[in-house]
mmCIF file of C-alpha atoms in Angstrom:
data_model
loop_
_atom_site.group_PDB
_atom_site.id
_atom_site.type_symbol
_atom_site.label_atom_id
_atom_site.label_comp_id
_atom_site.label_asym_id
_atom_site.label_seq_id
_atom_site.Cartn_x
_atom_site.Cartn_y
_atom_site.Cartn_z
ATOM 1 C CA MET D 1 106.469 77.263 91.014
ATOM 2 C CA ARG D 2 109.431 75.586 92.655
ATOM 3 C CA ILE D 3 111.226 78.095 94.877
ATOM 4 C CA VAL D 4 114.549 77.465 96.633
ATOM 5 C CA ILE D 5 115.435 79.636 99.616
ATOM 6 C CA ALA D 6 118.968 80.018 100.969
ATOM 7 C CA GLY D 7 119.059 80.527 104.712
ATOM 8 C CA GLY D 8 115.959 78.394 105.063
ATOM 9 C CA HIS D 9 115.849 78.468 108.872
ATOM 10 C CA GLY D 10 116.070 82.242 109.176
ATOM 11 C CA GLN D 11 113.239 84.164 110.777
ATOM 12 C CA ILE D 12 112.115 85.745 107.501
ATOM 13 C CA ALA D 13 112.675 82.539 105.532
ATOM 14 C CA LEU D 14 110.483 80.410 107.798
ATOM 15 C CA ARG D 15 107.660 82.919 107.422
ATOM 16 C CA LEU D 16 108.169 83.031 103.659
ATOM 17 C CA GLU D 17 108.204 79.243 103.363
ATOM 18 C CA ARG D 18 104.891 79.020 105.169
ATOM 19 C CA LEU D 19 103.317 81.664 102.919
ATOM 20 C CA LEU D 20 104.599 80.137 99.690
ATOM 21 C CA SER D 21 103.637 76.598 100.690
ATOM 22 C CA ALA D 22 100.156 77.775 101.619
ATOM 23 C CA GLY D 23 99.953 79.409 98.187
ATOM 24 C CA GLY D 24 100.492 76.066 96.490
ATOM 25 C CA HIS D 25 104.151 76.430 95.594
ATOM 26 C CA GLU D 26 106.799 73.738 95.960
ATOM 27 C CA VAL D 27 109.299 75.205 98.411
ATOM 28 C CA ALA D 28 112.765 74.044 99.465
ATOM 29 C CA GLY D 29 114.958 75.657 102.084
ATOM 30 C CA ILE D 30 118.733 75.292 102.334
ATOM 31 C CA ILE D 31 119.953 74.775 105.905
ATOM 32 C CA ARG D 32 123.309 73.964 107.504
ATOM 33 C CA ASN D 33 121.992 72.176 110.580
ATOM 34 C CA PRO D 34 119.998 68.987 109.898
ATOM 35 C CA ASP D 35 118.296 69.426 113.277
ATOM 36 C CA HIS D 36 116.391 72.366 111.759
ATOM 37 C CA GLY D 37 114.715 70.160 109.152
ATOM 38 C CA ALA D 38 111.594 69.560 111.228
ATOM 39 C CA ASP D 39 110.968 73.308 111.503
ATOM 40 C CA LEU D 40 111.031 73.623 107.718
ATOM 41 C CA ARG D 41 108.749 70.638 107.253
ATOM 42 C CA ASP D 42 106.292 72.292 109.643
ATOM 43 C CA THR D 43 106.041 75.192 107.180
ATOM 44 C CA GLY D 44 105.473 72.830 104.256
ATOM 45 C CA ALA D 45 108.992 73.259 102.890
ATOM 46 C CA GLU D 46 111.516 70.592 101.943
ATOM 47 C CA PRO D 47 114.778 70.914 103.907
ATOM 48 C CA ILE D 48 118.031 70.638 101.959
ATOM 49 C CA VAL D 49 121.157 70.297 104.104
ATOM 50 C CA LEU D 50 124.032 72.224 102.514
ATOM 51 C CA ASP D 51 126.606 74.653 103.911
ATOM 52 C CA LEU D 52 126.922 77.553 101.476
ATOM 53 C CA GLU D 53 130.228 78.579 103.066
ATOM 54 C CA SER D 54 131.893 75.338 101.983
ATOM 55 C CA ALA D 55 129.698 74.037 99.142
ATOM 56 C CA SER D 56 130.971 73.901 95.571
ATOM 57 C CA LEU D 57 129.295 75.646 92.669
ATOM 58 C CA ALA D 58 128.308 72.241 91.272
ATOM 59 C CA GLU D 59 126.603 71.256 94.539
ATOM 60 C CA VAL D 60 124.567 74.464 94.739
ATOM 61 C CA THR D 61 123.709 74.293 91.040
ATOM 62 C CA GLU D 62 122.331 70.788 91.518
ATOM 63 C CA VAL D 63 120.036 72.043 94.290
ATOM 64 C CA LEU D 64 118.723 74.813 92.031
ATOM 65 C CA LYS D 65 118.080 72.667 88.954
ATOM 66 C CA GLY D 66 114.404 72.753 88.058
ATOM 67 C CA ALA D 67 113.661 75.768 90.258
ATOM 68 C CA ASP D 68 111.615 78.697 88.974
ATOM 69 C CA ALA D 69 112.960 81.170 91.527
ATOM 70 C CA ALA D 70 115.803 81.495 94.021
ATOM 71 C CA VAL D 71 115.646 83.618 97.166
ATOM 72 C CA PHE D 72 118.793 84.495 99.106
ATOM 73 C CA ALA D 73 117.715 85.098 102.695
ATOM 74 C CA ALA D 74 120.833 83.806 104.445
ATOM 75 C CA GLY D 75 122.888 85.837 106.877
ATOM 76 C CA ALA D 76 125.805 85.329 109.211
ATOM 77 C CA GLY D 77 123.702 86.586 112.101
ATOM 78 C CA PRO D 78 124.267 89.229 114.793
ATOM 79 C CA GLY D 79 126.703 87.112 116.788
ATOM 80 C CA SER D 80 129.145 86.572 113.925
ATOM 81 C CA GLY D 81 132.382 88.424 113.302
ATOM 82 C CA VAL D 82 133.737 90.386 110.360
ATOM 83 C CA ALA D 83 135.062 87.320 108.518
ATOM 84 C CA ARG D 84 131.657 85.650 108.313
ATOM 85 C CA LYS D 85 130.012 88.835 107.098
ATOM 86 C CA ASP D 86 132.136 88.317 104.004
ATOM 87 C CA THR D 87 131.825 84.537 103.677
ATOM 88 C CA VAL D 88 128.034 84.473 104.188
ATOM 89 C CA ASP D 89 126.539 87.875 103.426
ATOM 90 C CA ARG D 90 128.704 88.445 100.345
ATOM 91 C CA ALA D 91 130.368 85.250 99.119
ATOM 92 C CA ALA D 92 127.427 82.907 99.700
ATOM 93 C CA ALA D 93 125.091 85.325 97.909
ATOM 94 C CA VAL D 94 127.491 85.458 94.953
ATOM 95 C CA LEU D 95 127.782 81.663 94.915
ATOM 96 C CA PHE D 96 123.998 81.320 94.991
ATOM 97 C CA ALA D 97 123.714 83.738 92.058
ATOM 98 C CA ASP D 98 126.405 81.837 90.135
ATOM 99 C CA ALA D 99 124.484 78.620 90.728
ATOM 100 C CA ALA D 100 121.197 80.194 89.657
ATOM 101 C CA GLU D 101 122.766 81.196 86.354
ATOM 102 C CA GLN D 102 124.285 77.743 85.890
ATOM 103 C CA ALA D 103 120.939 76.069 86.642
ATOM 104 C CA GLY D 104 119.001 78.383 84.348
ATOM 105 C CA VAL D 105 116.982 80.004 87.137
ATOM 106 C CA ARG D 106 115.993 83.499 86.016
ATOM 107 C CA ARG D 107 114.111 84.906 89.005
ATOM 108 C CA TYR D 108 116.489 85.838 91.828
ATOM 109 C CA LEU D 109 115.543 87.733 94.962
ATOM 110 C CA ILE D 110 118.016 88.840 97.589
ATOM 111 C CA VAL D 111 117.192 90.109 101.060
ATOM 112 C CA SER D 112 119.641 92.924 101.621
ATOM 113 C CA SER D 113 119.704 95.690 104.224
ATOM 114 C CA MET D 114 118.852 99.353 104.257
ATOM 115 C CA GLY D 115 122.140 101.233 104.073
ATOM 116 C CA ALA D 116 123.993 98.430 102.275
ATOM 117 C CA ASP D 117 126.917 99.946 100.378
ATOM 118 C CA SER D 118 130.140 98.296 99.245
ATOM 119 C CA ALA D 119 131.950 101.594 99.883
ATOM 120 C CA HIS D 120 130.531 102.071 103.386
ATOM 121 C CA GLN D 121 133.145 103.375 105.810
ATOM 122 C CA GLY D 122 133.809 102.215 109.369
ATOM 123 C CA ASN D 123 135.614 99.569 111.364
ATOM 124 C CA GLU D 124 132.755 98.051 113.382
ATOM 125 C CA THR D 125 131.241 94.650 112.616
ATOM 126 C CA PHE D 126 128.018 96.277 111.398
ATOM 127 C CA ASP D 127 130.044 98.404 108.984
ATOM 128 C CA ALA D 128 131.544 95.211 107.549
ATOM 129 C CA TYR D 129 128.025 93.793 107.265
ATOM 130 C CA LEU D 130 126.805 96.790 105.262
ATOM 131 C CA ARG D 131 129.830 96.537 102.955
ATOM 132 C CA ALA D 132 129.285 92.801 102.439
ATOM 133 C CA LYS D 133 125.586 93.233 101.663
ATOM 134 C CA GLY D 134 126.380 96.128 99.332
ATOM 135 C CA ALA D 135 129.006 94.092 97.488
ATOM 136 C CA ALA D 136 126.536 91.227 97.052
ATOM 137 C CA ASP D 137 123.940 93.640 95.703
ATOM 138 C CA ASP D 138 126.465 95.106 93.253
ATOM 139 C CA ASP D 139 127.352 91.628 92.023
ATOM 140 C CA VAL D 140 123.726 90.658 91.443
ATOM 141 C CA ARG D 141 122.932 93.911 89.624
ATOM 142 C CA ALA D 142 125.695 93.131 87.116
ATOM 143 C CA ARG D 143 124.033 89.881 85.998
ATOM 144 C CA PRO D 144 121.774 90.383 82.948
ATOM 145 C CA ARG D 145 120.948 86.664 82.931
ATOM 146 C CA LEU D 146 119.093 87.044 86.247
ATOM 147 C CA ALA D 147 115.716 88.722 86.685
ATOM 148 C CA TRP D 148 116.815 90.064 90.049
ATOM 149 C CA THR D 149 115.079 92.114 92.695
ATOM 150 C CA ILE D 150 116.910 93.440 95.754
ATOM 151 C CA LEU D 151 114.818 94.062 98.866
ATOM 152 C CA ARG D 152 116.248 96.276 101.601
ATOM 153 C CA PRO D 153 114.083 96.212 104.734
ATOM 154 C CA GLY D 154 114.363 98.745 107.519
ATOM 155 C CA MET D 155 114.745 97.790 111.179
ATOM 156 C CA LEU D 156 113.308 94.296 111.556
ATOM 157 C CA THR D 157 110.859 93.601 114.363
ATOM 158 C CA ASN D 158 108.906 90.595 115.586
ATOM 159 C CA ASP D 159 105.696 92.589 115.879
ATOM 160 C CA ALA D 160 102.676 91.057 114.188
ATOM 161 C CA GLY D 161 102.484 92.054 110.562
ATOM 162 C CA THR D 162 99.923 94.656 109.563
ATOM 163 C CA GLY D 163 100.010 93.977 105.830
ATOM 164 C CA LEU D 164 100.561 97.720 105.301
ATOM 165 C CA VAL D 165 103.922 98.864 103.964
ATOM 166 C CA ALA D 166 105.902 101.513 102.158
ATOM 167 C CA LEU D 167 107.834 99.936 99.264
ATOM 168 C CA LYS D 168 109.874 102.332 97.167
ATOM 169 C CA ALA D 169 113.316 102.961 95.741
ATOM 170 C CA SER D 170 113.848 105.146 98.811
ATOM 171 C CA THR D 171 111.558 105.140 101.838
ATOM 172 C CA GLY D 172 113.649 106.696 104.569
ATOM 173 C CA ARG D 173 114.418 104.717 107.689
ATOM 174 C CA GLY D 174 111.841 102.958 109.802
ATOM 175 C CA PRO D 175 110.828 99.618 111.299
ATOM 176 C CA VAL D 176 109.066 96.745 109.563
ATOM 177 C CA PRO D 177 107.782 93.437 110.992
ATOM 178 C CA ARG D 178 109.382 90.297 109.619
ATOM 179 C CA ASP D 179 105.845 89.084 108.821
ATOM 180 C CA ASP D 180 105.461 91.936 106.343
ATOM 181 C CA VAL D 181 108.918 91.401 104.828
ATOM 182 C CA ALA D 182 107.971 87.790 104.114
ATOM 183 C CA ALA D 183 104.633 88.867 102.654
ATOM 184 C CA VAL D 184 106.349 91.311 100.291
ATOM 185 C CA LEU D 185 108.874 88.650 99.222
ATOM 186 C CA ALA D 186 106.054 86.211 98.504
ATOM 187 C CA GLU D 187 104.435 88.772 96.219
ATOM 188 C CA LEU D 188 107.715 89.714 94.542
ATOM 189 C CA VAL D 189 108.483 86.084 93.698
ATOM 190 C CA GLU D 190 105.346 86.060 91.558
ATOM 191 C CA THR D 191 105.922 89.527 90.078
ATOM 192 C CA PRO D 192 108.535 89.299 87.303
ATOM 193 C CA ALA D 193 107.818 92.925 86.372
ATOM 194 C CA ALA D 194 109.677 93.898 89.550
ATOM 195 C CA ALA D 195 112.933 92.601 88.073
ATOM 196 C CA GLY D 196 115.776 95.091 87.971
ATOM 197 C CA LEU D 197 114.588 97.029 91.024
ATOM 198 C CA THR D 198 116.346 97.770 94.314
ATOM 199 C CA LEU D 199 113.606 98.468 96.845
ATOM 200 C CA GLU D 200 113.485 99.747 100.400
ATOM 201 C CA LEU D 201 110.741 98.488 102.715
ATOM 202 C CA ILE D 202 109.303 99.858 105.952
ATOM 203 C CA SER D 203 105.880 99.842 107.573
ATOM 204 C CA GLY D 204 103.450 102.168 105.859
ATOM 205 C CA SER D 205 99.871 102.591 104.736
ATOM 206 C CA VAL D 206 99.658 100.610 101.472
ATOM 207 C CA PRO D 207 98.508 96.958 101.368
ATOM 208 C CA VAL D 208 101.318 94.601 100.376
ATOM 209 C CA VAL D 209 99.681 93.408 97.141
ATOM 210 C CA VAL D 210 98.986 96.981 96.034
ATOM 211 C CA ALA D 211 102.479 98.162 96.964
ATOM 212 C CA VAL D 212 104.134 95.447 94.884
ATOM 213 C CA LYS D 213 101.853 96.033 91.906
ATOM 214 C CA ASP D 214 102.466 99.775 92.086
ATOM 215 C CA ILE D 215 106.243 99.482 92.207
ATOM 216 C CA ALA D 216 106.291 96.885 89.436
ATOM 217 C CA GLY D 217 104.162 99.177 87.280
ATOM 218 C CA ASN D 218 106.627 101.976 87.794
#
């Protein structure tokens, strides 16, 4: 498969690129900073320099042509303000979905956040983040032309992955290593039966492969 990942230099994305490349897939990661290209090449991924905050639909569509799957793993980051929560976490995700439809890419995965809700109340930056992620999720769910899956991890950590997770429509809150988030995404990319699901993810007791197969079967 050819898989294009938005936010290609993110902590989860770099892990995912390494896993997918090792699995024999052709992987490309979209980055804003050309200086990050070497890090992507180290994972086996092809870097594509494109700023999703300023790119046109035609430009993003061109990047996605010929892809079998698109993964939106971009984020404005913890140091960004309210405005960029909207331009990256919502608008860029919507643009990426528009481009996927235009390019004929069916499989679309989006890394969301536990608690994401377009109607979330509050005036803090994190509240704006949850609203932006929720609005992006709502937009993707309304697209019958996409075989979408929304993944909502709990509190992200840099602990070594255990390969044991809880993956359900509702898990309750908890931590999860970025290693295990990437491992679940890698499985979901190859599991079209998981389309149409919004899933929460935390550390648990079920091996990643089994957890994805179980949820796809349900």
